mmCIF file of C-alpha atoms in Angstrom:
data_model
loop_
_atom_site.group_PDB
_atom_site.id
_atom_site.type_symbol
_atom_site.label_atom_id
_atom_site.label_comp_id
_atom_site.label_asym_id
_atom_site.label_seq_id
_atom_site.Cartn_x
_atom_site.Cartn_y
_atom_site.Cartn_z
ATOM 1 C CA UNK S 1 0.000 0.000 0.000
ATOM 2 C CA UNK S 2 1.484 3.344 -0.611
ATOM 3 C CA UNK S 3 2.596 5.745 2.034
ATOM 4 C CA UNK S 4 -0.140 8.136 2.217
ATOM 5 C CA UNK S 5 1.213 12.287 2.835
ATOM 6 C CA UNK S 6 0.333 14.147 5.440
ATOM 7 C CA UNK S 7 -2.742 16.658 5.280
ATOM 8 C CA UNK S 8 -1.266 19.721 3.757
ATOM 9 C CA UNK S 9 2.449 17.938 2.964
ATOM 10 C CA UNK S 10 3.337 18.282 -0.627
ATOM 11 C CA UNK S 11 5.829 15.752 -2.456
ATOM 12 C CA UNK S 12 8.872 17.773 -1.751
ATOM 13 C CA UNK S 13 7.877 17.871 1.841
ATOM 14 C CA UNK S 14 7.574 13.613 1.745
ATOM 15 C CA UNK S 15 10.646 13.603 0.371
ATOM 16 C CA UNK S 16 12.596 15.752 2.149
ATOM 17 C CA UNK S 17 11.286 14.140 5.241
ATOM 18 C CA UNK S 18 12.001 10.320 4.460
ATOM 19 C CA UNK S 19 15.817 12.166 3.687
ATOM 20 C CA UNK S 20 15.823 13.281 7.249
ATOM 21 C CA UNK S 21 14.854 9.586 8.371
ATOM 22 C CA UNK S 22 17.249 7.893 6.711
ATOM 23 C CA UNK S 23 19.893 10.602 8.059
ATOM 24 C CA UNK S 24 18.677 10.058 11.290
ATOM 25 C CA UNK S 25 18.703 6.343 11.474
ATOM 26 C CA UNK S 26 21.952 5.933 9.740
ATOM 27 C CA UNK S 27 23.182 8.827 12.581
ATOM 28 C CA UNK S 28 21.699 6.169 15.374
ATOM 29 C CA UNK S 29 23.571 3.529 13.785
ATOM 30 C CA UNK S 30 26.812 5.243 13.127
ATOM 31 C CA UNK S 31 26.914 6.070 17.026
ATOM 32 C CA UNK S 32 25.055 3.336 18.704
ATOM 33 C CA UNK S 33 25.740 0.148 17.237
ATOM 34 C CA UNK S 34 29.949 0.110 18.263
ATOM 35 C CA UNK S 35 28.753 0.507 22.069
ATOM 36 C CA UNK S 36 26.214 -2.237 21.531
ATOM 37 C CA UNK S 37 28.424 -4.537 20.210
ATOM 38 C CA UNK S 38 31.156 -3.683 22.982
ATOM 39 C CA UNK S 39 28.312 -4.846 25.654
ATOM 40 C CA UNK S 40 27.417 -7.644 23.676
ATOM 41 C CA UNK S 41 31.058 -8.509 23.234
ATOM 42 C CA UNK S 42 31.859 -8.377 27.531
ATOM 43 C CA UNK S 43 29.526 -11.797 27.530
ATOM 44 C CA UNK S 44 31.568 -13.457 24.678
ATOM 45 C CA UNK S 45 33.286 -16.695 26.113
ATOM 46 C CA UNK S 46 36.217 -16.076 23.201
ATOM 47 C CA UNK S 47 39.279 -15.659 25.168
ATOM 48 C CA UNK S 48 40.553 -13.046 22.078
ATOM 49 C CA UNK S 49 36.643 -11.191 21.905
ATOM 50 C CA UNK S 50 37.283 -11.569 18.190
ATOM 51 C CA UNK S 51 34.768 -13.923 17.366
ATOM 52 C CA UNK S 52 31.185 -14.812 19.070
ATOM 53 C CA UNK S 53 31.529 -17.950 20.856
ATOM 54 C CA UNK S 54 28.880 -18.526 23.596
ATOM 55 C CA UNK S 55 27.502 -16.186 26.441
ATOM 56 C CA UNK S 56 28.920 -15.763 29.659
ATOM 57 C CA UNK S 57 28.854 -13.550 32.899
ATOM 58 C CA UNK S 58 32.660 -14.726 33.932
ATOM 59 C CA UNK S 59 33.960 -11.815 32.331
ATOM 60 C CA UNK S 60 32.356 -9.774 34.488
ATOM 61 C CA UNK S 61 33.751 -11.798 37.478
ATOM 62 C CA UNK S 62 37.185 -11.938 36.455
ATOM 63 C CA UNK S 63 37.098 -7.813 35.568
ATOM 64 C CA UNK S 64 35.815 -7.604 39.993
ATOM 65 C CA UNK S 65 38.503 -9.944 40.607
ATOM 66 C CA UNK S 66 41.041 -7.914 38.828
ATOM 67 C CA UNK S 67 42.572 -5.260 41.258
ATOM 68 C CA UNK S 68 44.293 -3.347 38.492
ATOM 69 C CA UNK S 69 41.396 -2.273 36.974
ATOM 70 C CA UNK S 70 39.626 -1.883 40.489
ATOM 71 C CA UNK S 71 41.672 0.433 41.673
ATOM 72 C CA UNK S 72 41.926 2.287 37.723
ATOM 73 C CA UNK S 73 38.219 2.774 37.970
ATOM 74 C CA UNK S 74 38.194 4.225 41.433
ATOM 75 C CA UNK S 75 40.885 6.492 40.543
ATOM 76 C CA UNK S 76 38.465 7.517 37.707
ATOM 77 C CA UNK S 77 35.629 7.609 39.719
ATOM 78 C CA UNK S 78 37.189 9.777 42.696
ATOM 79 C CA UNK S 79 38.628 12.311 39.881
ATOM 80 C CA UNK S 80 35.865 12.704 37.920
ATOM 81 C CA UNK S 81 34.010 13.705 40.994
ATOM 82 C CA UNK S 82 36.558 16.030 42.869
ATOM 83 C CA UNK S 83 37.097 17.602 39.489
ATOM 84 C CA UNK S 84 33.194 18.202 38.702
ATOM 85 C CA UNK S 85 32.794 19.629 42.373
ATOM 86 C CA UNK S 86 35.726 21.793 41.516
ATOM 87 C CA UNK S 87 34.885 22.825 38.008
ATOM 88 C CA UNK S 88 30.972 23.724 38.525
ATOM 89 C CA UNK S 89 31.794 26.033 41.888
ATOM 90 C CA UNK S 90 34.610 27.749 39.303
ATOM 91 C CA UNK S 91 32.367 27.678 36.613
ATOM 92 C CA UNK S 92 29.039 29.296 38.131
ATOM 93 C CA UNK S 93 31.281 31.781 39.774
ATOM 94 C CA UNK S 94 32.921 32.564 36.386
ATOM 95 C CA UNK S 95 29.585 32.820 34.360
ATOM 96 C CA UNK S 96 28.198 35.113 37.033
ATOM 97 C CA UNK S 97 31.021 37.495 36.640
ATOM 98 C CA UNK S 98 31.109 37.545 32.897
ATOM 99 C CA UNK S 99 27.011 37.709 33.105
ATOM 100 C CA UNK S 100 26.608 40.591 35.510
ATOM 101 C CA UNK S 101 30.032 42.610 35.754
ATOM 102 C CA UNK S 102 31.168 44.546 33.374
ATOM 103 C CA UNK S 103 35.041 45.256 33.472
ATOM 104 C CA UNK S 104 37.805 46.741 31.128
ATOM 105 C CA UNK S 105 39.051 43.775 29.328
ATOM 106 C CA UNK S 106 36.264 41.916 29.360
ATOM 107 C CA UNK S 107 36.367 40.296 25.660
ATOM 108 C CA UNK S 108 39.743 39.321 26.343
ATOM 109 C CA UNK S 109 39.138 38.081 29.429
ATOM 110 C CA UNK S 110 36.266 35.965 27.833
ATOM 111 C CA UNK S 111 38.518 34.547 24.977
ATOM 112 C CA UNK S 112 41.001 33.461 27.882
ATOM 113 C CA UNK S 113 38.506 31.611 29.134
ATOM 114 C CA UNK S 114 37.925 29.733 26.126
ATOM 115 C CA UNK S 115 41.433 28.566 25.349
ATOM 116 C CA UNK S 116 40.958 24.935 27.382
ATOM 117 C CA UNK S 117 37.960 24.742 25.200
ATOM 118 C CA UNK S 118 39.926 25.281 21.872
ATOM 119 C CA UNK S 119 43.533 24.052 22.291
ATOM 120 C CA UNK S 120 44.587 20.483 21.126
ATOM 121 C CA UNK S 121 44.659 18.003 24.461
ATOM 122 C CA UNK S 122 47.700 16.505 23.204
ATOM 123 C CA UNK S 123 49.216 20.323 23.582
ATOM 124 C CA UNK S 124 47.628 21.272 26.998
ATOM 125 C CA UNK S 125 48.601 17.772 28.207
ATOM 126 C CA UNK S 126 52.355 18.589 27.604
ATOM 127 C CA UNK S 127 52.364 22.056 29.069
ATOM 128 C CA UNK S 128 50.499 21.267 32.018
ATOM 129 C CA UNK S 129 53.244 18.078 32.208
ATOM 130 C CA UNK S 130 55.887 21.054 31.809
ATOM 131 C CA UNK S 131 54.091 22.900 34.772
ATOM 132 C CA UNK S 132 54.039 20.048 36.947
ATOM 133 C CA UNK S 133 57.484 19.235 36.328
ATOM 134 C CA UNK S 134 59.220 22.491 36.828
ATOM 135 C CA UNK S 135 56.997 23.115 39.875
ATOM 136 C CA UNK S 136 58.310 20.253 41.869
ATOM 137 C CA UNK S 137 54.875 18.655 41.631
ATOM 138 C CA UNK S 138 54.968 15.940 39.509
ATOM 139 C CA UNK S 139 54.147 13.036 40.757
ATOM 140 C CA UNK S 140 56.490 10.159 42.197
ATOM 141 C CA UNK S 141 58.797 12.840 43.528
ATOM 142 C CA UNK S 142 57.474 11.883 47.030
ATOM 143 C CA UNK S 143 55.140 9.668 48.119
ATOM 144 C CA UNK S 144 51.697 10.602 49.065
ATOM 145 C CA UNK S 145 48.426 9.415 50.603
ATOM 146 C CA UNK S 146 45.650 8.494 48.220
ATOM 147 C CA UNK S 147 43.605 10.457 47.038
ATOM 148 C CA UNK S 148 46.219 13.242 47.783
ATOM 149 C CA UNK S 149 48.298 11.707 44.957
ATOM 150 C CA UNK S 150 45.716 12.162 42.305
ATOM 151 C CA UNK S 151 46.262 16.134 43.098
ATOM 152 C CA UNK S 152 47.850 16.591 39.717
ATOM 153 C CA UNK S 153 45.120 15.239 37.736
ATOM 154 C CA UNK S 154 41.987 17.085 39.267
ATOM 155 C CA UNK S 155 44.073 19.756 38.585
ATOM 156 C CA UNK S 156 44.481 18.920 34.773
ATOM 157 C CA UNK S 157 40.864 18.442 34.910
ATOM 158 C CA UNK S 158 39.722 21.026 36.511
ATOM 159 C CA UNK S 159 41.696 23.182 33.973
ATOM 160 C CA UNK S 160 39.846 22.254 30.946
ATOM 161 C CA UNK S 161 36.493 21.592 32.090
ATOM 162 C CA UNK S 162 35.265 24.466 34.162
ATOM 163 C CA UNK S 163 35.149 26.773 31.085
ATOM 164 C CA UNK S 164 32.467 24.583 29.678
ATOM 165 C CA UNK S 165 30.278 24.405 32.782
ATOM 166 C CA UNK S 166 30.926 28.227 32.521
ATOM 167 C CA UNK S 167 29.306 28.186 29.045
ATOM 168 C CA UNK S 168 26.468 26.065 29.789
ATOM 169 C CA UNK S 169 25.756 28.378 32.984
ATOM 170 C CA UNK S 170 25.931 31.636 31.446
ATOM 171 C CA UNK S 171 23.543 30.484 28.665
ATOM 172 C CA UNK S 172 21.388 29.954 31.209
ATOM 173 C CA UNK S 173 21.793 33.114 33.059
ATOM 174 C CA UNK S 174 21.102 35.113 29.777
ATOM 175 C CA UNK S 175 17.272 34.138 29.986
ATOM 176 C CA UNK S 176 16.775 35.781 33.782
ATOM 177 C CA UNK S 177 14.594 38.243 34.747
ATOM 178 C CA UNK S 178 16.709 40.705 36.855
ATOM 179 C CA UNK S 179 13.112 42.215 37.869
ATOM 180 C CA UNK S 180 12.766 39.171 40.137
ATOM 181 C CA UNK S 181 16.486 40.090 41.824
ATOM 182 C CA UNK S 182 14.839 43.849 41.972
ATOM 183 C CA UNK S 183 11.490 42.044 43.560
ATOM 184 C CA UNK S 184 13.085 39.959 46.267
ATOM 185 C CA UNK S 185 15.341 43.205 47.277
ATOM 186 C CA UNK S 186 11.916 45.289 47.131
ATOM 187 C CA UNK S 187 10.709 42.774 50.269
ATOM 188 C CA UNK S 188 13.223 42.988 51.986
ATOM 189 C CA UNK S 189 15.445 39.960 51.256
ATOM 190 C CA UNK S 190 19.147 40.601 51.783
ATOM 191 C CA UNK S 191 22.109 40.059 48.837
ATOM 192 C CA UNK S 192 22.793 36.390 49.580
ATOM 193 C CA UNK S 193 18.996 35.727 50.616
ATOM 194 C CA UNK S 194 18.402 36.764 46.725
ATOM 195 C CA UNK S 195 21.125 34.903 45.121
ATOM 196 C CA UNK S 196 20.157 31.862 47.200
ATOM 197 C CA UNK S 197 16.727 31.509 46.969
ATOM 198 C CA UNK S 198 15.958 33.069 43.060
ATOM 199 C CA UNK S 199 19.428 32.998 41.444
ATOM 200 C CA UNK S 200 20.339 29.856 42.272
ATOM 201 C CA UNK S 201 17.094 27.684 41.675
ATOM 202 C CA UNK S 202 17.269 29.270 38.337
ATOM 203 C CA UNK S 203 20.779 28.255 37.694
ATOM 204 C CA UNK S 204 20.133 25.063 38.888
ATOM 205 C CA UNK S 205 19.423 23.301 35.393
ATOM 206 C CA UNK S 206 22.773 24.728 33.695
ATOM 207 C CA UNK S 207 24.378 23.869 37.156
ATOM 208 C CA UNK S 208 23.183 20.012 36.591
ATOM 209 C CA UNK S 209 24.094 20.148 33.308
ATOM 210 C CA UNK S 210 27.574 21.399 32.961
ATOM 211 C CA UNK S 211 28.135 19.473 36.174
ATOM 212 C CA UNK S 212 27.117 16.106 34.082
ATOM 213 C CA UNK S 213 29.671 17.648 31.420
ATOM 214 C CA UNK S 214 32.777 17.892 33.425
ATOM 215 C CA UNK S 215 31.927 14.623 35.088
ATOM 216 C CA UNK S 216 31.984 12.801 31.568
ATOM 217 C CA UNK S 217 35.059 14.542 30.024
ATOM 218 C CA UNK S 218 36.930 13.925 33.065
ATOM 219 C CA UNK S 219 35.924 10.187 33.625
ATOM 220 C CA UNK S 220 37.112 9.538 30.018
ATOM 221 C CA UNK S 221 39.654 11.945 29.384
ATOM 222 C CA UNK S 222 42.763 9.858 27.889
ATOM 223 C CA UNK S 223 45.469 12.096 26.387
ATOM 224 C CA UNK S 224 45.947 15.033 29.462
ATOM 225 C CA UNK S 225 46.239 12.391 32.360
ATOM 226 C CA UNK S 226 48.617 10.495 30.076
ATOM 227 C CA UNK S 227 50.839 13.194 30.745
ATOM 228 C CA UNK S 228 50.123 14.176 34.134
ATOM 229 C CA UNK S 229 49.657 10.994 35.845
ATOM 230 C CA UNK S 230 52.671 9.253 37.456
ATOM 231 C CA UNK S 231 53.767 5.641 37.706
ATOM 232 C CA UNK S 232 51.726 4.822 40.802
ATOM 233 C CA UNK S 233 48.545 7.193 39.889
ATOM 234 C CA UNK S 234 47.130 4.923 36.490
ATOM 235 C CA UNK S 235 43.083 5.793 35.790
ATOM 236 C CA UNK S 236 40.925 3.840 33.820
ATOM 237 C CA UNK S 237 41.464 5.159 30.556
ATOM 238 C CA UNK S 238 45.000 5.225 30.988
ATOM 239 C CA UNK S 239 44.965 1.086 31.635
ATOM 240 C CA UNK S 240 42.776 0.099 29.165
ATOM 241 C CA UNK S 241 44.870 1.570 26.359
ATOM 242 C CA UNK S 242 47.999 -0.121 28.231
ATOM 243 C CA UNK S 243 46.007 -3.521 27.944
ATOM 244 C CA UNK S 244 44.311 -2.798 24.683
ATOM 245 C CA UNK S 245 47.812 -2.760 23.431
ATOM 246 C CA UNK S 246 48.178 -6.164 23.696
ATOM 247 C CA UNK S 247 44.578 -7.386 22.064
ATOM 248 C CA UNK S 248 41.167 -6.260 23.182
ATOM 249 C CA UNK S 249 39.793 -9.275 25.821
ATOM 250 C CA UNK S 250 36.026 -9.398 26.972
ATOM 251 C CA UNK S 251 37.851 -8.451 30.169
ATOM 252 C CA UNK S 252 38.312 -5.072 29.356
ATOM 253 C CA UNK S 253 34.461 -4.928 27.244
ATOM 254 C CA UNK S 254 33.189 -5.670 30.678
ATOM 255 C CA UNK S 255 34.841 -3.123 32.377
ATOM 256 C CA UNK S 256 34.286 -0.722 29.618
ATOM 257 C CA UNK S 257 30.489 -1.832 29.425
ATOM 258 C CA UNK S 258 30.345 -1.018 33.514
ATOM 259 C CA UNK S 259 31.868 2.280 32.667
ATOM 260 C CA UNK S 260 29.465 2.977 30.254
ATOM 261 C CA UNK S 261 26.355 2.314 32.814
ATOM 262 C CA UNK S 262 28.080 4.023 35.473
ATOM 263 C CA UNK S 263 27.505 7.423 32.512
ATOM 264 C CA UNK S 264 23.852 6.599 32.106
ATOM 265 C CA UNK S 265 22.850 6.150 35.667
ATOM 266 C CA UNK S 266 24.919 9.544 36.093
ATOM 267 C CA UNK S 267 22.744 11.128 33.174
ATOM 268 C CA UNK S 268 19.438 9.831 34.489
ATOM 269 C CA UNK S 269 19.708 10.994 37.739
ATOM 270 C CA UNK S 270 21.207 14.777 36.436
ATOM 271 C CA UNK S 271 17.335 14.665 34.487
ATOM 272 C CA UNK S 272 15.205 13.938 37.364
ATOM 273 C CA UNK S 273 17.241 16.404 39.100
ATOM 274 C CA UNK S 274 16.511 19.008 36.297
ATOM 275 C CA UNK S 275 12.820 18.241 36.354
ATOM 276 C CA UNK S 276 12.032 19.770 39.284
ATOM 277 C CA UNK S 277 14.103 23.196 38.850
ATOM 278 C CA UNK S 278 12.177 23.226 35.071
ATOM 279 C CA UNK S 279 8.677 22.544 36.622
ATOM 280 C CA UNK S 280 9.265 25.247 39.028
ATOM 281 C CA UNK S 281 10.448 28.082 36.111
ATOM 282 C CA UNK S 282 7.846 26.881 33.833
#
């Protein structure tokens, strides 16, 4: 039976919309079917992961039981989450500045802020290597506690992802109404009483989400903690490129598949904790 148009869609339209489909679904496939297969890969019983050859949860036990990678993904973990609660205090205070100050220098200032953003990894990774090193604070110089260790690398990653929850926050910002700042001072609320209780619930939603940001672009970031981690200081990234060197195992597809659940979970709970602070503007 032929596809029947829309009321009011010409041919063109049909046409140009069944384009769109196809671009979308060859999009979805272009970008979802490599994770899939990774997942369905971590319950392959093939030693090599190479070729499907039965299902199997071992992998899974064997990637618990391995204490490299245990103590990789913690490292990851603990990072990523220092670095987030690092970058999104920076980064709200930064797009508040740029949003409501203005200052001599300001453009400049701004494009500053953006260099992070646009300059290779591979060439902040070496400078901030460079900093370390002449500063006395690389690490394996001395020995220190855990997590005090992983100083250098919340560093590196606070570096290069606060300007993006800066971004996220000050597009956020733009759509205020200052007449509700102008309200709550009008009844008597102090400074901090109006930032806390109508600035900040506003801010919330570009809060969550360049939180959610930095948390992913630290917990995967590869090429700037290859050059500012020491011997004793490996992350998860970091280890499975060491053992992906040597052939990819379902091992490592386990652990990678866990890693990439760990994201989701993150990303579901950052929505339901957007919900609210959107039913409340709206």
């Amino acid at each position: 039976m032929p596809a029947q148009l829309e009321p009011g869609a010409g041919p063109l339209d049909y046409g140009s919309r069944l384009w769109l489909k196809i671009l979308f679904l060859f999009t979805i496939v272009t970008l979802y079917v490599p994770i899939l297969t990774l997942i369905a890969f971590s319950f392959n019983t093939d030693r090599r992961g190479v070729v499907w050859r039965g299902f199997t949860f071992d992998n899974y036990v064997k990637a618990w039981n391995n204490r490299d990678l245990q103590e990789a993904l913690i490292n990851s973990l603990t990072i990523a989450v220092l670095a987030t609660l690092i970058s999104t205090i920076i980064g709200a205070m930064l797009a508040l500045l740029l949003w409501r100050f203005r200052f001599r220098g300001k453009s400049a200032y701004e494009g500053f802020m953006a260099l992070p953003i646009v300059i290779p990894e591979i060439c902040m990774g070496v400078a901030l290597a460079l900093f370390f090193a002449n500063t006395g604070m690389m690490e394996g110089v001395v020995p220190l506690p855990w997590p005090v260790n992983l100083s250098n690398i919340i560093i590196s990653h606070v570096a290069f992802c606060f300007p993006f929850v800066a971004i996220v926050v000050r597009s956020r910002l733009v759509g205020f109404n200052r007449q509700l700042e102008e309200a709550s001072k009008d009844l008597g609320a102090s400074e901090w009483q109006t930032f806390w209780n109508i600035l900040v619930p506003f801010m919330m939603p570009g809060l969550i989400a360049g939180a959610l940001l930095a948390f992913t672009l630290s917990l995967d970031d590869f090429v700037i903690t290859f050059f500012t981690s020491g011997p004793d200081t490996v992350t998860f990234p970091v280890k499975v490129y060491s053992l992906v060197r040597r052939g990819v195992s379902p091992e490592i597809n386990a652990a990678s598949t866990v890693l990439i659940f760990i994201t989701i979970i993150a990303t579901i709970l950052a929505m339901k904790l957007q919900a609210p602070a959107r039913r409340a503007q709206g």
